[in-house]
Coordinates of C-alpha atoms in Angstrom, one line a residue:
X1 CA -15.9 31.7 9.7
X2 CA -16.0 29.6 13.1
X3 CA -18.2 27.0 11.6
X4 CA -16.0 26.6 8.6
X5 CA -13.0 26.0 10.9
X6 CA -15.0 23.2 12.5
X7 CA -16.0 21.5 9.2
X8 CA -12.2 21.2 8.0
X9 CA -11.4 19.4 11.4
X10 CA -14.8 17.5 10.9
X11 CA -13.7 16.3 7.4
X12 CA -10.3 15.6 8.3
X13 CA -11.5 13.3 11.2
X14 CA -13.7 11.5 8.4
X15 CA -10.9 11.6 6.2
X16 CA -8.7 9.7 8.7
X17 CA -11.3 7.0 8.9
X18 CA -12.0 6.5 5.5
X19 CA -8.8 6.8 3.7
X20 CA -7.4 3.6 5.5
X21 CA -9.8 1.6 3.6
X22 CA -7.7 2.6 0.6
X23 CA -4.7 0.9 2.0
X24 CA -6.6 -1.9 3.5
X25 CA -8.5 -2.9 0.3
X26 CA -5.7 -1.8 -2.2
X27 CA -5.8 -0.6 -5.6
X28 CA -7.1 3.0 -4.8
X29 CA -8.3 3.5 -8.3
X30 CA -10.5 0.4 -8.6
X31 CA -14.2 0.7 -8.5
X32 CA -14.9 -1.3 -5.4
X33 CA -12.4 0.5 -3.3
X34 CA -13.9 3.9 -4.7
X35 CA -17.3 2.7 -3.8
X36 CA -16.1 1.4 -0.1
X37 CA -14.6 4.8 0.4
X38 CA -17.6 6.9 -0.8
X39 CA -20.0 4.9 1.3
X40 CA -17.7 5.5 4.3
X41 CA -17.8 9.0 3.7
X42 CA -21.6 8.9 3.2
X43 CA -22.2 6.9 6.2
X44 CA -20.1 9.7 8.2
X45 CA -22.1 12.6 6.7
X46 CA -25.1 11.0 7.6
X47 CA -26.7 10.3 4.1

């Protein structure tokens, strides 16, 4: 259970850093924006 709690905070932290990309790039549904956000997530997750 402890590690699960940590994951929620961990993911929330990544989300805080990656979600602003949507606003910055505009048009969250565009492929380029989705790619950038996905790349941000993968980068933070270490893939």
